[in-house]
Amino acid sequence: MICRTNPTKQPKYQIGPSKMYKSKSVCVVVPCFNEGSQIGLVVRTMPSIVDKIIIVDDKSTDETVQIALKLKNEDNRIVVVEHTENQGVGGAIASGYKYARDEDFDMAVVMAGDGQMDPDNLTTLLDPVADGDCDYSKGNRFLWKNAYKMVPKTRFMGNTILSFLTKIASGYWHVSDSQTGYTVANKEVLREIDWDSMYKRYGQPNDLLIKLNIGNFRVRDVAIKPVYGVGEQSKMKVGRVIFTITNIILRGFLNRMFTKYVFRDFHPLVLFYGLSLISFLIAIILSFRITFVWISTGQVPELTLMAFLFSLSTALQTSFFGMWFDMESNKHLR
């Protein structure tokens, strides 16, 4: 990883006594991969309250680095961090977070290099963190009026499904739009999260939310306007990553259950979730048995059907109880 600064020029904005927003220093992490056509728009619209702009190039094959270095000559707030090999968007964000942590910034914002994150929403995201109301704020496009009309239908449906799964996995039941990357983290989050262990590709937001819950950090959703049609090109292939992200969510959920409710302090919700899983597996096995007999004989075995219905109802009830206990246990993290 290469970090380029400009030691010959005095920065316009200093970290120290002259902090820019509510006495808090603010840096913006801009992860980039082949964003040569968009990065200029992102930097030139960056509000003056930002102390430092950390452009992290994830081994782009276009002119992103060259343009970023030219922009640095125009704005001394800019630092360019170059990856020597491609790590994925999560890896680029992690590099930016580590820079913010090492430079002791009070708040670190993530704004993608494709121009999809409206700078007018920045103070709205900063306020709850700067005021100490939460440790981590994230944009939620679903809260914006008529968002369902503004977000492409495929993305809206895929995001809705992943958001529901992330609620279960992370324990942040009040949070949705899990895939948005427009976020603000405070100094404690920057210091406590192990950024080297964070997932480095498109499942990063889901993985981070789970890690934040394990760390007992307060998270808040903030309404932001969906931005599309500004020249951005999505590099995420939904069909390719949805199974990967689902796997990350499942492993994260199991890790959170063990860490918070077994290792640190036992909670009966793990028993409810465990019984739910066993009951679901039994119901699936019985469903195959019912189908096989019905195809072979044309009749449904009554006892097997009753056992299937009992297993299914037990699975649903115990999973709902597990979710309810989890909601109650995490109320203080709203």
mmCIF file of C-alpha atoms in Angstrom:
data_model
loop_
_atom_site.group_PDB
_atom_site.id
_atom_site.type_symbol
_atom_site.label_atom_id
_atom_site.label_comp_id
_atom_site.label_asym_id
_atom_site.label_seq_id
_atom_site.Cartn_x
_atom_site.Cartn_y
_atom_site.Cartn_z
ATOM 1 C CA MET A 1 0.000 0.000 0.000
ATOM 2 C CA ILE A 2 1.361 3.422 -1.006
ATOM 3 C CA CYS A 3 0.292 6.651 0.695
ATOM 4 C CA ARG A 4 0.984 9.887 -1.164
ATOM 5 C CA THR A 5 0.877 13.239 0.612
ATOM 6 C CA ASN A 6 2.323 16.605 -0.323
ATOM 7 C CA PRO A 7 4.898 17.685 2.278
ATOM 8 C CA THR A 8 5.937 20.793 0.336
ATOM 9 C CA LYS A 9 2.589 22.559 0.706
ATOM 10 C CA GLN A 10 0.824 23.698 3.841
ATOM 11 C CA PRO A 11 -2.627 22.055 4.099
ATOM 12 C CA LYS A 12 -5.636 24.354 3.982
ATOM 13 C CA TYR A 13 -7.266 22.489 6.858
ATOM 14 C CA GLN A 14 -5.415 21.506 10.019
ATOM 15 C CA ILE A 15 -6.120 18.764 12.540
ATOM 16 C CA GLY A 16 -5.864 20.207 16.040
ATOM 17 C CA PRO A 17 -7.296 23.338 17.669
ATOM 18 C CA SER A 18 -9.166 24.469 14.540
ATOM 19 C CA LYS A 19 -11.476 21.452 14.182
ATOM 20 C CA MET A 20 -14.119 21.985 11.570
ATOM 21 C CA TYR A 21 -17.468 20.510 12.615
ATOM 22 C CA LYS A 22 -18.863 20.798 16.157
ATOM 23 C CA SER A 23 -15.286 20.670 17.489
ATOM 24 C CA LYS A 24 -14.763 17.318 15.783
ATOM 25 C CA SER A 25 -12.211 16.537 13.080
ATOM 26 C CA VAL A 26 -13.750 14.948 9.995
ATOM 27 C CA CYS A 27 -12.141 12.875 7.272
ATOM 28 C CA VAL A 28 -13.847 11.343 4.260
ATOM 29 C CA VAL A 29 -12.731 7.971 2.899
ATOM 30 C CA VAL A 30 -13.324 7.685 -0.851
ATOM 31 C CA PRO A 31 -12.841 4.071 -2.071
ATOM 32 C CA CYS A 32 -12.181 3.967 -5.822
ATOM 33 C CA PHE A 33 -11.848 1.374 -8.509
ATOM 34 C CA ASN A 34 -11.841 2.692 -12.083
ATOM 35 C CA GLU A 35 -13.650 5.905 -11.132
ATOM 36 C CA GLY A 36 -11.636 8.218 -13.370
ATOM 37 C CA SER A 37 -14.795 9.722 -14.861
ATOM 38 C CA GLN A 38 -16.440 10.358 -11.473
ATOM 39 C CA ILE A 39 -13.770 11.122 -8.863
ATOM 40 C CA GLY A 40 -13.473 14.782 -9.892
ATOM 41 C CA LEU A 41 -17.187 15.328 -9.233
ATOM 42 C CA VAL A 42 -16.892 13.728 -5.784
ATOM 43 C CA VAL A 43 -13.888 15.785 -4.680
ATOM 44 C CA ARG A 44 -14.991 19.132 -6.088
ATOM 45 C CA THR A 45 -18.358 18.920 -4.311
ATOM 46 C CA MET A 46 -16.821 17.945 -0.951
ATOM 47 C CA PRO A 47 -18.079 20.357 1.764
ATOM 48 C CA SER A 48 -15.586 22.677 3.464
ATOM 49 C CA ILE A 49 -16.288 21.092 6.881
ATOM 50 C CA VAL A 50 -14.180 18.109 5.795
ATOM 51 C CA ASP A 51 -10.608 18.244 7.166
ATOM 52 C CA LYS A 52 -9.112 15.460 5.069
ATOM 53 C CA ILE A 53 -10.127 13.536 1.938
ATOM 54 C CA ILE A 54 -8.577 10.067 1.753
ATOM 55 C CA ILE A 55 -8.806 8.719 -1.792
ATOM 56 C CA VAL A 56 -8.072 4.976 -1.709
ATOM 57 C CA ASP A 57 -7.351 3.544 -5.140
ATOM 58 C CA ASP A 58 -7.942 -0.203 -5.272
ATOM 59 C CA LYS A 59 -5.462 -0.938 -8.087
ATOM 60 C CA SER A 60 -7.518 0.784 -10.806
ATOM 61 C CA THR A 61 -6.722 0.022 -14.424
ATOM 62 C CA ASP A 62 -7.892 3.423 -15.683
ATOM 63 C CA GLU A 63 -6.608 6.941 -14.959
ATOM 64 C CA THR A 64 -8.110 7.198 -11.439
ATOM 65 C CA VAL A 65 -4.734 7.613 -9.683
ATOM 66 C CA GLN A 66 -3.464 10.225 -12.134
ATOM 67 C CA ILE A 67 -6.649 12.272 -11.786
ATOM 68 C CA ALA A 68 -6.568 11.942 -7.978
ATOM 69 C CA LEU A 69 -2.981 13.241 -7.879
ATOM 70 C CA LYS A 70 -3.949 16.218 -10.040
ATOM 71 C CA LEU A 71 -6.886 16.929 -7.731
ATOM 72 C CA LYS A 72 -4.465 16.836 -4.779
ATOM 73 C CA ASN A 73 -2.645 19.807 -6.307
ATOM 74 C CA GLU A 74 -5.945 21.717 -6.280
ATOM 75 C CA ASP A 75 -7.015 20.716 -2.766
ATOM 76 C CA ASN A 76 -4.409 20.137 -0.053
ATOM 77 C CA ARG A 77 -6.908 18.192 2.028
ATOM 78 C CA ILE A 78 -6.416 15.212 -0.274
ATOM 79 C CA VAL A 79 -4.316 12.153 0.568
ATOM 80 C CA VAL A 80 -3.990 9.432 -2.075
ATOM 81 C CA VAL A 81 -3.580 5.848 -0.848
ATOM 82 C CA GLU A 82 -2.740 3.292 -3.538
ATOM 83 C CA HIS A 83 -3.223 -0.452 -3.178
ATOM 84 C CA THR A 84 -0.500 -2.528 -4.783
ATOM 85 C CA GLU A 85 -3.091 -5.252 -5.454
ATOM 86 C CA ASN A 86 -6.871 -5.218 -5.764
ATOM 87 C CA GLN A 87 -8.604 -5.954 -2.444
ATOM 88 C CA GLY A 88 -12.236 -5.080 -3.140
ATOM 89 C CA VAL A 89 -14.339 -2.176 -1.931
ATOM 90 C CA GLY A 90 -14.255 -3.417 1.683
ATOM 91 C CA GLY A 91 -10.465 -3.547 1.574
ATOM 92 C CA ALA A 92 -10.309 0.014 0.251
ATOM 93 C CA ILE A 93 -12.615 1.216 3.028
ATOM 94 C CA ALA A 94 -10.531 -0.634 5.628
ATOM 95 C CA SER A 95 -7.357 1.109 4.411
ATOM 96 C CA GLY A 96 -9.087 4.474 4.709
ATOM 97 C CA TYR A 97 -10.380 3.667 8.188
ATOM 98 C CA LYS A 98 -6.910 2.625 9.340
ATOM 99 C CA TYR A 99 -5.493 5.923 8.068
ATOM 100 C CA ALA A 100 -8.227 7.827 9.930
ATOM 101 C CA ARG A 101 -7.550 5.799 13.091
ATOM 102 C CA ASP A 102 -3.796 6.326 12.950
ATOM 103 C CA GLU A 103 -4.239 10.067 12.367
ATOM 104 C CA ASP A 104 -6.648 10.240 15.339
ATOM 105 C CA PHE A 105 -9.663 11.673 13.521
ATOM 106 C CA ASP A 106 -12.863 12.068 15.528
ATOM 107 C CA MET A 107 -15.177 10.971 12.693
ATOM 108 C CA ALA A 108 -14.605 9.058 9.458
ATOM 109 C CA VAL A 109 -17.130 9.235 6.627
ATOM 110 C CA VAL A 110 -17.320 6.867 3.668
ATOM 111 C CA MET A 111 -18.385 8.356 0.337
ATOM 112 C CA ALA A 112 -18.030 6.173 -2.761
ATOM 113 C CA GLY A 113 -15.974 7.450 -5.666
ATOM 114 C CA ASP A 114 -18.845 7.051 -8.160
ATOM 115 C CA GLY A 115 -20.755 10.190 -7.121
ATOM 116 C CA GLN A 116 -23.829 8.364 -5.795
ATOM 117 C CA MET A 117 -23.629 9.891 -2.317
ATOM 118 C CA ASP A 118 -25.126 13.369 -2.060
ATOM 119 C CA PRO A 119 -22.759 15.750 -0.162
ATOM 120 C CA ASP A 120 -25.832 17.701 0.982
ATOM 121 C CA ASN A 121 -26.642 14.739 3.261
ATOM 122 C CA LEU A 122 -23.242 14.855 4.980
ATOM 123 C CA THR A 123 -24.170 17.010 7.982
ATOM 124 C CA THR A 124 -27.335 14.953 8.525
ATOM 125 C CA LEU A 125 -25.161 11.861 8.888
ATOM 126 C CA LEU A 126 -22.524 13.626 10.983
ATOM 127 C CA ASP A 127 -24.918 15.181 13.524
ATOM 128 C CA PRO A 128 -25.956 12.083 15.548
ATOM 129 C CA VAL A 129 -22.319 10.963 15.829
ATOM 130 C CA ALA A 130 -20.937 14.426 16.578
ATOM 131 C CA ASP A 131 -23.635 14.958 19.238
ATOM 132 C CA GLY A 132 -22.804 11.639 20.906
ATOM 133 C CA ASP A 133 -26.221 10.100 20.196
ATOM 134 C CA CYS A 134 -24.685 7.105 18.429
ATOM 135 C CA ASP A 135 -21.318 5.641 17.493
ATOM 136 C CA TYR A 136 -22.086 4.865 13.858
ATOM 137 C CA SER A 137 -24.624 6.399 11.519
ATOM 138 C CA LYS A 138 -25.565 5.057 8.107
ATOM 139 C CA GLY A 139 -27.651 6.297 5.251
ATOM 140 C CA ASN A 140 -31.015 4.687 4.593
ATOM 141 C CA ARG A 141 -32.468 5.320 1.154
ATOM 142 C CA PHE A 142 -35.634 3.428 2.082
ATOM 143 C CA LEU A 143 -36.592 6.212 4.511
ATOM 144 C CA TRP A 144 -36.617 8.801 1.722
ATOM 145 C CA LYS A 145 -40.036 9.757 0.362
ATOM 146 C CA ASN A 146 -40.940 7.726 -2.745
ATOM 147 C CA ALA A 147 -37.621 5.869 -2.571
ATOM 148 C CA TYR A 148 -39.176 2.776 -4.150
ATOM 149 C CA LYS A 149 -39.761 4.845 -7.299
ATOM 150 C CA MET A 150 -36.181 6.138 -7.422
ATOM 151 C CA VAL A 151 -34.227 2.937 -6.755
ATOM 152 C CA PRO A 152 -33.971 0.395 -9.640
ATOM 153 C CA LYS A 153 -36.412 -2.423 -8.959
ATOM 154 C CA THR A 154 -33.822 -5.230 -9.012
ATOM 155 C CA ARG A 155 -31.632 -3.418 -6.502
ATOM 156 C CA PHE A 156 -34.630 -2.526 -4.353
ATOM 157 C CA MET A 157 -35.783 -6.144 -4.093
ATOM 158 C CA GLY A 158 -32.297 -7.566 -3.551
ATOM 159 C CA ASN A 159 -31.487 -4.934 -0.938
ATOM 160 C CA THR A 160 -34.778 -5.579 0.877
ATOM 161 C CA ILE A 161 -34.024 -9.304 1.190
ATOM 162 C CA LEU A 162 -30.426 -8.723 2.320
ATOM 163 C CA SER A 163 -31.590 -6.049 4.773
ATOM 164 C CA PHE A 164 -33.998 -8.482 6.431
ATOM 165 C CA LEU A 165 -31.321 -11.164 6.711
ATOM 166 C CA THR A 166 -28.881 -8.580 8.075
ATOM 167 C CA LYS A 167 -31.399 -7.523 10.753
ATOM 168 C CA ILE A 168 -31.451 -11.105 12.027
ATOM 169 C CA ALA A 169 -27.689 -11.563 11.761
ATOM 170 C CA SER A 170 -26.615 -8.214 13.223
ATOM 171 C CA GLY A 171 -29.217 -7.710 15.949
ATOM 172 C CA TYR A 172 -29.878 -4.161 14.718
ATOM 173 C CA TRP A 173 -33.569 -4.677 14.097
ATOM 174 C CA HIS A 174 -34.170 -0.944 13.586
ATOM 175 C CA VAL A 175 -31.691 -0.773 10.690
ATOM 176 C CA SER A 176 -32.479 -1.400 7.019
ATOM 177 C CA ASP A 177 -30.929 -0.613 3.610
ATOM 178 C CA SER A 178 -27.979 -2.688 4.752
ATOM 179 C CA GLN A 179 -26.061 -2.291 1.469
ATOM 180 C CA THR A 180 -25.644 1.476 1.575
ATOM 181 C CA GLY A 181 -22.056 2.617 2.046
ATOM 182 C CA TYR A 182 -22.691 6.238 3.085
ATOM 183 C CA THR A 183 -21.668 6.042 6.752
ATOM 184 C CA VAL A 184 -20.007 7.865 9.658
ATOM 185 C CA ALA A 185 -17.917 6.130 12.344
ATOM 186 C CA ASN A 186 -16.653 7.752 15.529
ATOM 187 C CA LYS A 187 -13.191 7.447 17.070
ATOM 188 C CA GLU A 188 -14.159 4.507 19.309
ATOM 189 C CA VAL A 189 -15.357 2.468 16.331
ATOM 190 C CA LEU A 190 -12.171 3.281 14.412
ATOM 191 C CA ARG A 191 -10.062 2.081 17.338
ATOM 192 C CA GLU A 192 -11.997 -1.012 18.408
ATOM 193 C CA ILE A 193 -12.896 -2.762 15.142
ATOM 194 C CA ASP A 194 -10.232 -5.041 13.665
ATOM 195 C CA TRP A 195 -10.231 -3.705 10.099
ATOM 196 C CA ASP A 196 -7.865 -6.398 8.869
ATOM 197 C CA SER A 197 -10.454 -9.073 9.703
ATOM 198 C CA MET A 198 -13.359 -7.250 8.020
ATOM 199 C CA TYR A 199 -14.674 -8.794 4.806
ATOM 200 C CA LYS A 200 -13.043 -6.945 1.933
ATOM 201 C CA ARG A 201 -15.551 -7.131 -0.879
ATOM 202 C CA TYR A 202 -19.253 -6.397 -1.402
ATOM 203 C CA GLY A 203 -20.397 -8.006 1.857
ATOM 204 C CA GLN A 204 -18.453 -5.433 3.893
ATOM 205 C CA PRO A 205 -21.492 -3.421 5.148
ATOM 206 C CA ASN A 206 -23.190 -6.598 6.424
ATOM 207 C CA ASP A 207 -20.031 -7.911 8.075
ATOM 208 C CA LEU A 208 -19.327 -4.553 9.721
ATOM 209 C CA LEU A 209 -22.826 -4.246 11.200
ATOM 210 C CA ILE A 210 -22.422 -7.662 12.842
ATOM 211 C CA LYS A 211 -19.014 -6.654 14.242
ATOM 212 C CA LEU A 212 -20.473 -3.383 15.537
ATOM 213 C CA ASN A 213 -23.175 -5.277 17.437
ATOM 214 C CA ILE A 214 -20.624 -7.641 18.963
ATOM 215 C CA GLY A 215 -18.781 -4.511 20.096
ATOM 216 C CA ASN A 216 -22.015 -3.055 21.564
ATOM 217 C CA PHE A 217 -21.862 0.097 19.434
ATOM 218 C CA ARG A 218 -24.941 2.265 18.951
ATOM 219 C CA VAL A 219 -26.095 2.490 15.323
ATOM 220 C CA ARG A 220 -28.609 4.874 13.778
ATOM 221 C CA ASP A 221 -30.237 5.048 10.346
ATOM 222 C CA VAL A 222 -30.474 8.468 8.670
ATOM 223 C CA ALA A 223 -32.695 9.210 5.688
ATOM 224 C CA ILE A 224 -30.686 10.029 2.553
ATOM 225 C CA LYS A 225 -31.800 10.725 -0.983
ATOM 226 C CA PRO A 226 -31.182 7.908 -3.487
ATOM 227 C CA VAL A 227 -28.867 9.124 -6.259
ATOM 228 C CA TYR A 228 -28.829 7.375 -9.631
ATOM 229 C CA GLY A 229 -28.086 8.423 -13.182
ATOM 230 C CA VAL A 230 -25.000 10.557 -12.448
ATOM 231 C CA GLY A 231 -22.701 8.472 -14.631
ATOM 232 C CA GLU A 232 -22.066 5.711 -12.101
ATOM 233 C CA GLN A 233 -21.510 2.148 -13.254
ATOM 234 C CA SER A 234 -22.337 -0.593 -10.781
ATOM 235 C CA LYS A 235 -19.578 -3.204 -10.542
ATOM 236 C CA MET A 236 -21.632 -5.531 -8.363
ATOM 237 C CA LYS A 237 -23.223 -8.502 -10.119
ATOM 238 C CA VAL A 238 -26.216 -9.376 -7.934
ATOM 239 C CA GLY A 239 -26.420 -13.016 -9.022
ATOM 240 C CA ARG A 240 -22.718 -13.501 -8.363
ATOM 241 C CA VAL A 241 -22.499 -11.924 -4.902
ATOM 242 C CA ILE A 242 -25.846 -12.708 -3.282
ATOM 243 C CA PHE A 243 -24.775 -16.227 -2.222
ATOM 244 C CA THR A 244 -21.432 -14.892 -0.975
ATOM 245 C CA ILE A 245 -23.126 -12.189 1.087
ATOM 246 C CA THR A 246 -25.667 -14.686 2.428
ATOM 247 C CA ASN A 247 -22.786 -16.905 3.561
ATOM 248 C CA ILE A 248 -21.133 -13.922 5.289
ATOM 249 C CA ILE A 249 -24.424 -13.104 7.029
ATOM 250 C CA LEU A 250 -24.883 -16.708 8.232
ATOM 251 C CA ARG A 251 -21.324 -17.022 9.571
ATOM 252 C CA GLY A 252 -21.585 -13.604 11.195
ATOM 253 C CA PHE A 253 -24.866 -14.532 12.867
ATOM 254 C CA LEU A 254 -23.370 -17.723 14.350
ATOM 255 C CA ASN A 255 -20.320 -15.783 15.540
ATOM 256 C CA ARG A 256 -22.511 -13.144 17.197
ATOM 257 C CA MET A 257 -24.699 -15.741 18.896
ATOM 258 C CA PHE A 258 -21.684 -17.530 20.355
ATOM 259 C CA THR A 259 -19.710 -14.426 21.325
ATOM 260 C CA LYS A 260 -22.530 -12.425 22.923
ATOM 261 C CA TYR A 261 -24.923 -15.072 24.229
ATOM 262 C CA VAL A 262 -22.705 -18.045 25.059
ATOM 263 C CA PHE A 263 -19.128 -16.891 25.632
ATOM 264 C CA ARG A 264 -19.726 -13.515 27.335
ATOM 265 C CA ASP A 265 -23.010 -14.138 29.102
ATOM 266 C CA PHE A 266 -25.533 -16.903 28.502
ATOM 267 C CA HIS A 267 -28.933 -15.924 27.106
ATOM 268 C CA PRO A 268 -31.800 -18.372 26.457
ATOM 269 C CA LEU A 269 -32.413 -16.965 22.979
ATOM 270 C CA VAL A 270 -29.671 -19.280 21.666
ATOM 271 C CA LEU A 271 -31.782 -22.240 22.829
ATOM 272 C CA PHE A 272 -34.804 -20.914 20.945
ATOM 273 C CA TYR A 273 -32.770 -20.398 17.784
ATOM 274 C CA GLY A 274 -31.211 -23.841 18.212
ATOM 275 C CA LEU A 275 -34.574 -25.560 18.657
ATOM 276 C CA SER A 276 -35.907 -23.643 15.666
ATOM 277 C CA LEU A 277 -33.074 -24.926 13.470
ATOM 278 C CA ILE A 278 -33.581 -28.535 14.576
ATOM 279 C CA SER A 279 -37.339 -28.290 14.025
ATOM 280 C CA PHE A 280 -36.875 -26.816 10.556
ATOM 281 C CA LEU A 281 -34.518 -29.636 9.582
ATOM 282 C CA ILE A 282 -37.003 -32.249 10.822
ATOM 283 C CA ALA A 283 -39.810 -30.513 8.909
ATOM 284 C CA ILE A 284 -37.737 -30.572 5.714
ATOM 285 C CA ILE A 285 -36.982 -34.290 6.092
ATOM 286 C CA LEU A 286 -40.673 -35.057 6.746
ATOM 287 C CA SER A 287 -41.711 -32.980 3.727
ATOM 288 C CA PHE A 288 -39.534 -35.186 1.509
ATOM 289 C CA ARG A 289 -41.101 -38.280 3.098
ATOM 290 C CA ILE A 290 -44.634 -36.975 2.477
ATOM 291 C CA THR A 291 -43.815 -36.084 -1.145
ATOM 292 C CA PHE A 292 -42.239 -39.489 -1.831
ATOM 293 C CA VAL A 293 -45.198 -41.443 -0.399
ATOM 294 C CA TRP A 294 -47.738 -39.232 -2.191
ATOM 295 C CA ILE A 295 -46.000 -39.751 -5.557
ATOM 296 C CA SER A 296 -45.637 -43.510 -4.956
ATOM 297 C CA THR A 297 -49.115 -44.303 -3.574
ATOM 298 C CA GLY A 298 -51.246 -41.270 -4.291
ATOM 299 C CA GLN A 299 -51.963 -40.894 -0.554
ATOM 300 C CA VAL A 300 -50.563 -38.668 2.177
ATOM 301 C CA PRO A 301 -49.426 -40.461 5.389
ATOM 302 C CA GLU A 302 -51.474 -38.823 8.136
ATOM 303 C CA LEU A 303 -49.043 -39.337 11.025
ATOM 304 C CA THR A 304 -46.145 -38.007 8.977
ATOM 305 C CA LEU A 305 -48.237 -34.990 7.965
ATOM 306 C CA MET A 306 -49.123 -34.269 11.589
ATOM 307 C CA ALA A 307 -45.454 -34.573 12.604
ATOM 308 C CA PHE A 308 -44.503 -32.216 9.764
ATOM 309 C CA LEU A 309 -47.057 -29.588 10.837
ATOM 310 C CA PHE A 310 -45.956 -29.860 14.473
ATOM 311 C CA SER A 311 -42.269 -29.493 13.543
ATOM 312 C CA LEU A 312 -42.971 -26.546 11.264
ATOM 313 C CA SER A 313 -45.123 -24.708 13.830
ATOM 314 C CA THR A 314 -42.495 -25.351 16.535
ATOM 315 C CA ALA A 315 -39.779 -24.003 14.244
ATOM 316 C CA LEU A 316 -41.738 -20.835 13.485
ATOM 317 C CA GLN A 317 -42.721 -20.174 17.088
ATOM 318 C CA THR A 318 -39.234 -20.709 18.508
ATOM 319 C CA SER A 319 -37.625 -18.558 15.806
ATOM 320 C CA PHE A 320 -40.086 -15.738 16.564
ATOM 321 C CA PHE A 321 -39.297 -16.024 20.283
ATOM 322 C CA GLY A 322 -35.573 -15.939 19.497
ATOM 323 C CA MET A 323 -36.026 -12.795 17.395
ATOM 324 C CA TRP A 324 -38.105 -11.123 20.102
ATOM 325 C CA PHE A 325 -35.485 -11.863 22.775
ATOM 326 C CA ASP A 326 -32.801 -10.506 20.437
ATOM 327 C CA MET A 327 -34.769 -7.297 19.856
ATOM 328 C CA GLU A 328 -35.153 -6.762 23.599
ATOM 329 C CA SER A 329 -31.490 -7.502 24.242
ATOM 330 C CA ASN A 330 -30.342 -4.896 21.693
ATOM 331 C CA LYS A 331 -32.749 -2.036 22.425
ATOM 332 C CA HIS A 332 -29.993 0.003 24.074
ATOM 333 C CA LEU A 333 -28.003 0.016 20.814
ATOM 334 C CA ARG A 334 -30.576 2.077 18.929
#
